[in-house]
Short mmCIF file of C-alpha atoms in Angstrom, two decimals:
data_model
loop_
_atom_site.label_atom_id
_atom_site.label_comp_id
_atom_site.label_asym_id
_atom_site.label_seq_id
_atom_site.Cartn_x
_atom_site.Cartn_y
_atom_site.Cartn_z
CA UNK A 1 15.32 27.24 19.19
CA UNK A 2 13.94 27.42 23.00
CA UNK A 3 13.87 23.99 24.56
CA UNK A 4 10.45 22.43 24.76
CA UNK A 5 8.74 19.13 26.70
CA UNK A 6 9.26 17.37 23.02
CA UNK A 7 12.67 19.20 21.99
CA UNK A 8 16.03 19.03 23.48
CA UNK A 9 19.43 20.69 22.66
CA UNK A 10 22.20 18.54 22.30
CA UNK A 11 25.60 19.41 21.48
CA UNK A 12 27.06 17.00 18.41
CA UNK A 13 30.42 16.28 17.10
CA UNK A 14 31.61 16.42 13.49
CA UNK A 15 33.75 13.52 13.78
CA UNK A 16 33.78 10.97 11.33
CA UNK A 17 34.20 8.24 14.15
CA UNK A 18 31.38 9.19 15.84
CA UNK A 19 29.07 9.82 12.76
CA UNK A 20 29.78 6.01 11.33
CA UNK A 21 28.70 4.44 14.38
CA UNK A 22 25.73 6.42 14.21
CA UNK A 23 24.81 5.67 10.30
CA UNK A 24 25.46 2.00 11.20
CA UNK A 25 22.71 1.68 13.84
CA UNK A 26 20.53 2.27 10.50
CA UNK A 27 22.12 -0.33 8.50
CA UNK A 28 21.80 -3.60 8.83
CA UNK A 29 20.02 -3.58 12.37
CA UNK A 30 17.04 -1.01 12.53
CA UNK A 31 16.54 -1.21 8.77
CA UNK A 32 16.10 -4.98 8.87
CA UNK A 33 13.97 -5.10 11.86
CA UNK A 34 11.92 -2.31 10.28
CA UNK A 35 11.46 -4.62 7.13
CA UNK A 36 10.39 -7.64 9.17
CA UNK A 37 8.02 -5.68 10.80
CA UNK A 38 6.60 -4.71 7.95
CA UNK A 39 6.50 -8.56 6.35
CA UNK A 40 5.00 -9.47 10.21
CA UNK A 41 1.94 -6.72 9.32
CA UNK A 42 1.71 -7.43 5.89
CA UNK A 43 0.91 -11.46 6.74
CA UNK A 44 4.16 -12.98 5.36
CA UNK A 45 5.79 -16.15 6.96
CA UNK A 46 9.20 -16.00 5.77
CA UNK A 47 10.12 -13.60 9.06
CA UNK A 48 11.82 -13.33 12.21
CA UNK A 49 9.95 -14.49 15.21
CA UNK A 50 10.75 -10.85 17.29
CA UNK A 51 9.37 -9.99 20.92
CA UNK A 52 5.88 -8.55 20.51
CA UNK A 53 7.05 -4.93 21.88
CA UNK A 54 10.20 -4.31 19.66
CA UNK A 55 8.45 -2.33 16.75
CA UNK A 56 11.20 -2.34 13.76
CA UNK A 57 9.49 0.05 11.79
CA UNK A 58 8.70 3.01 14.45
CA UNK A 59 12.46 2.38 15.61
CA UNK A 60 13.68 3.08 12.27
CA UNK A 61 11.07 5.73 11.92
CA UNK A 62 12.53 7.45 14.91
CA UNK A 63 16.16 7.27 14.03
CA UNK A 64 15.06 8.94 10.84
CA UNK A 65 14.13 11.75 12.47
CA UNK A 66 17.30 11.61 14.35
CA UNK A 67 19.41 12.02 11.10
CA UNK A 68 16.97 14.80 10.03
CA UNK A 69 17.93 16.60 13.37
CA UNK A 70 21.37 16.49 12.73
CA UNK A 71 22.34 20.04 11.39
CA UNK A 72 23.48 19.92 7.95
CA UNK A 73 27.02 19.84 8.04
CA UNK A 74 26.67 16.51 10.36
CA UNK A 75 24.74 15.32 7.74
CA UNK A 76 27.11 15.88 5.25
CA UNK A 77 29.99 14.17 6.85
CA UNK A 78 28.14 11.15 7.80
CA UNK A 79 26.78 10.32 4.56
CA UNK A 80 30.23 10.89 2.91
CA UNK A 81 32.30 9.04 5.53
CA UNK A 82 33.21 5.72 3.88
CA UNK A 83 32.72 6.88 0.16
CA UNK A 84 34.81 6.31 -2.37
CA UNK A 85 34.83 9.44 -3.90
CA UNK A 86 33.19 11.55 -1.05
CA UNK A 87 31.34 14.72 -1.70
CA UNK A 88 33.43 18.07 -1.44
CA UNK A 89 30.35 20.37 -1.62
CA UNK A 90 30.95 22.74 1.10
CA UNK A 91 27.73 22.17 3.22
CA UNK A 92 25.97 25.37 4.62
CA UNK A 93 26.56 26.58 8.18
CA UNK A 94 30.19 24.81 8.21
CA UNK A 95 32.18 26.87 10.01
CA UNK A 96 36.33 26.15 11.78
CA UNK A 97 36.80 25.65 15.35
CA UNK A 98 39.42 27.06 17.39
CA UNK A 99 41.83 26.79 20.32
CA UNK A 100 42.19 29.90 22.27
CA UNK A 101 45.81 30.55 20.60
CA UNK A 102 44.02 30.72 16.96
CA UNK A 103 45.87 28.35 15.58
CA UNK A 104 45.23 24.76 17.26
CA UNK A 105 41.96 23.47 15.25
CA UNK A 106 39.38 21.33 16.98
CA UNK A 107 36.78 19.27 16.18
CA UNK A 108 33.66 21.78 15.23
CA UNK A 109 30.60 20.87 17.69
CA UNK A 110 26.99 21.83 16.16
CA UNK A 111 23.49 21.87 18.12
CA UNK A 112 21.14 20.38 17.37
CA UNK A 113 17.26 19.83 18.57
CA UNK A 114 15.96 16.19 19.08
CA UNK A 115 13.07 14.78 20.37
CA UNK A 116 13.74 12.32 23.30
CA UNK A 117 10.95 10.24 22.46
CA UNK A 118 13.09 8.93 19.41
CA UNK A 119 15.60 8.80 21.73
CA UNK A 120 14.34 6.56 23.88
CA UNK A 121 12.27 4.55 21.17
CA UNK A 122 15.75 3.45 19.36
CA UNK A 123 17.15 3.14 22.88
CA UNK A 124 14.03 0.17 23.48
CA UNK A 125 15.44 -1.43 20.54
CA UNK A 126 18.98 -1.30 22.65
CA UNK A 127 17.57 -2.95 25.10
CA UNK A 128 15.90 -5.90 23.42
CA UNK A 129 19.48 -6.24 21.72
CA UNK A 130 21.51 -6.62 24.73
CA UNK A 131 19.06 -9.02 26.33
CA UNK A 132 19.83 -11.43 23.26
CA UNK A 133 23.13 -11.45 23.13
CA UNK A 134 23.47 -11.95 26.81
CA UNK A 135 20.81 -15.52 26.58
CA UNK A 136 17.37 -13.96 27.95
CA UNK A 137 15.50 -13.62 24.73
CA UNK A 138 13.23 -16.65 24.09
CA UNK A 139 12.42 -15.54 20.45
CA UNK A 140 14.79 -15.53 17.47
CA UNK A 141 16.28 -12.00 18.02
CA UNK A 142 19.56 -14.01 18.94
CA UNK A 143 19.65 -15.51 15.31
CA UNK A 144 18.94 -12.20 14.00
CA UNK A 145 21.99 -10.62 15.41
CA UNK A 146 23.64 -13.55 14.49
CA UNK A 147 23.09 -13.39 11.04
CA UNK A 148 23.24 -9.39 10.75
CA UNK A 149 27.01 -9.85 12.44
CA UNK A 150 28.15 -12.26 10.02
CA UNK A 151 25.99 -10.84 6.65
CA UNK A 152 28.00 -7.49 7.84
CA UNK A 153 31.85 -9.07 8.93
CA UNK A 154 34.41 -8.09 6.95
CA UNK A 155 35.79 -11.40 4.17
CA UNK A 156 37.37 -13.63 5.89
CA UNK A 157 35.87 -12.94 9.43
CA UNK A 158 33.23 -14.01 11.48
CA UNK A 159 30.80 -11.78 12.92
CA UNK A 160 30.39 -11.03 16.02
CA UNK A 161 26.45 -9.94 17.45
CA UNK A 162 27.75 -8.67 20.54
CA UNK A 163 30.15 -6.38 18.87
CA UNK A 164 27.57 -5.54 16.64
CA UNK A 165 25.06 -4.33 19.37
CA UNK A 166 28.38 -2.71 21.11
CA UNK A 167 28.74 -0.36 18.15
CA UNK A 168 25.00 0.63 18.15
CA UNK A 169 25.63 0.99 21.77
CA UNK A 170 28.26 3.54 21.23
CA UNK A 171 25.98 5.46 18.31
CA UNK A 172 23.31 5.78 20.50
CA UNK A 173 25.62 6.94 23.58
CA UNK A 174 25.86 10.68 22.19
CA UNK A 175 22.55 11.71 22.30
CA UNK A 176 22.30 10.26 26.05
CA UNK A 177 24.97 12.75 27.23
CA UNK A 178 23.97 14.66 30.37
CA UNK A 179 23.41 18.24 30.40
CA UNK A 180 26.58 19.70 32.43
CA UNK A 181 27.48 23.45 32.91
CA UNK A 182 30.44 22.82 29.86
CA UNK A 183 27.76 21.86 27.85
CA UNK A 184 25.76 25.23 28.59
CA UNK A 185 29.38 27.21 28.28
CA UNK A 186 29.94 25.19 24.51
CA UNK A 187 26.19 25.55 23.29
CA UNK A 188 26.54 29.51 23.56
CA UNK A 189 29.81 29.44 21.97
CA UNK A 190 28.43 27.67 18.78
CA UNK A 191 25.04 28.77 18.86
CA UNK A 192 25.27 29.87 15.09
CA UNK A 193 27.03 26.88 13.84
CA UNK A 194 25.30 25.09 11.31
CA UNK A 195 22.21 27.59 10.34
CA UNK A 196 22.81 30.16 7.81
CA UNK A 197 23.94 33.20 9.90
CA UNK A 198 26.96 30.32 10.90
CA UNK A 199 30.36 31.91 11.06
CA UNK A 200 33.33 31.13 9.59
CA UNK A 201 35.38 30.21 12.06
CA UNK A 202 35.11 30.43 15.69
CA UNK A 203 37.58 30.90 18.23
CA UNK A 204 37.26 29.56 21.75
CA UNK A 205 37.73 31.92 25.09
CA UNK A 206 40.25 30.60 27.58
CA UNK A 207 36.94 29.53 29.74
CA UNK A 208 35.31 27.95 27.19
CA UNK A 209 38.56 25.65 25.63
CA UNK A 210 38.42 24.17 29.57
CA UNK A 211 34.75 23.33 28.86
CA UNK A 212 35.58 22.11 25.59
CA UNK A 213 38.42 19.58 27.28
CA UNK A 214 35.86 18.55 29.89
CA UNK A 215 32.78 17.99 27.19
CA UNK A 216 35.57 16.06 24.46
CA UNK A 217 36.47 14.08 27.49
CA UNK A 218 32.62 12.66 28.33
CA UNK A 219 32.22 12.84 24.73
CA UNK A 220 35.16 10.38 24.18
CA UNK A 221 34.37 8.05 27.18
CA UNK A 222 30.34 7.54 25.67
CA UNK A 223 31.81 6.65 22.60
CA UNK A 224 34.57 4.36 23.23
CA UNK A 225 32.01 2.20 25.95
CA UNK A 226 33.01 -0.75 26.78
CA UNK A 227 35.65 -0.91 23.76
CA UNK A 228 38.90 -2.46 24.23
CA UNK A 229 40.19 0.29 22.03
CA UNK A 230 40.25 4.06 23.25
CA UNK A 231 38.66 6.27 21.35
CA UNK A 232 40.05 10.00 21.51
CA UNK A 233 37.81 12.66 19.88
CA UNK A 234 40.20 14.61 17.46
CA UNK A 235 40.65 17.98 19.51
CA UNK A 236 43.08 18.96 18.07
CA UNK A 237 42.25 18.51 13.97
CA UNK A 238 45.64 19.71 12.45
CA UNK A 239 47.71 18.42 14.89
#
């Protein structure tokens, strides 16, 4: 697909890490926000008093239409990660990534076309988050976080907003990646990953495993933020 002024290529890991974070920004936060904006329009008094400009419902709207964006294998691992009894289907396009010695297996990357408007509408929502949890908010989007964090902790724990908003953080942090000549070298490389003329396996050029090591490294960085634990993207799957 050509890159237009509403459509931008973005190069996605399928890593199961990465792929949680990015299912939990849907649930609890945007999908709750999206139902009290709905009970807000609808005339109901049992909400949240939000800020006037954070629309739940387009924001959940939008990441939609992120998760329809991802190519299908994507979407396959992220709604199987944390299953019971995951799916084995083989999803179409799937293909194997490889180091340039054939046998080293990395982490597949896929393309895929957003829109940046949905982007940046779910990045708003971001926003409005951090200024909560950091005291500027003069509505009840503190308590909201608050209660999301703790309706969400594990037994036993208590929940914690700002590492709640940290995680959607690190979700969102993907899709923000800057375009960098490794990402140009990568896209090309997997350009048929994920549709249906998708190979089977792919392996990397000596030039394009040193892009590879340069992308995993941004890659890794966006989604560990500010973390105390490092996150390493798996480049090396079967090692």
């Amino acid at each position: 697909m050509t890159e237009t002024p509403n459509r931008r290529r973005v190069l996605l890991p399928d890593d199961e890490d990465w792929l949680a974070l990015f299912m939990n920004m849907e649930e609890p936060l945007l999908q709750q926000l999206a139902l009290n904006s709905r009970a807000v329009c609808a005339g109901e008094e049992d909400v949240w008093e939000l800020p006037a400009d954070l629309d739940g419902a387009a924001a959940h709207d939008a990441w939609g239409r992120l998760f329809q964006a991802l190519p299908e294998p994507l979407r396959h691992t992220a709604t199987n990660t944390g299953r019971y009894r995951p799916s084995d289907a083989q999803p179409a396009g799937k293909y194997t990534l490889y180091a340039p010695d054939g046998r080293w297996e990395h982490t597949a990357l896929y393309p895929a076309d957003i829109d940046p408007r949905d982007v940046d509408t779910v990045a708003s929502v971001l926003a409005h988050f951090r200024r909560a949890v950091e005291g500027q908010d003069d509505t009840e989007l503190a308590d909201f976080l608050e209660q999301m964090a703790g309706d969400w902790a594990e037994p036993g724990r208590d929940g914690d907003p700002k590492q709640l908003v940290d995680f959607f953080a690190r979700g969102l942090a993907v899709l923000h990646l800057d375009d960098q000549p490794d990402t140009k070298v990568l896209l090309a490389a997997v350009a048929a990953a994920g549709g249906e003329e998708a190979p089977e396996r792919i392996v990397l050029t000596p030039a394009q495993e040193d892009a590879y090591q340069r992308f995993a490294t941004r890659l890794s960085s966006a989604v560990a933020g500010t973390s105390a634990h490092d996150y390493a993207l798996h480049r090396f799957a079967n090692n």
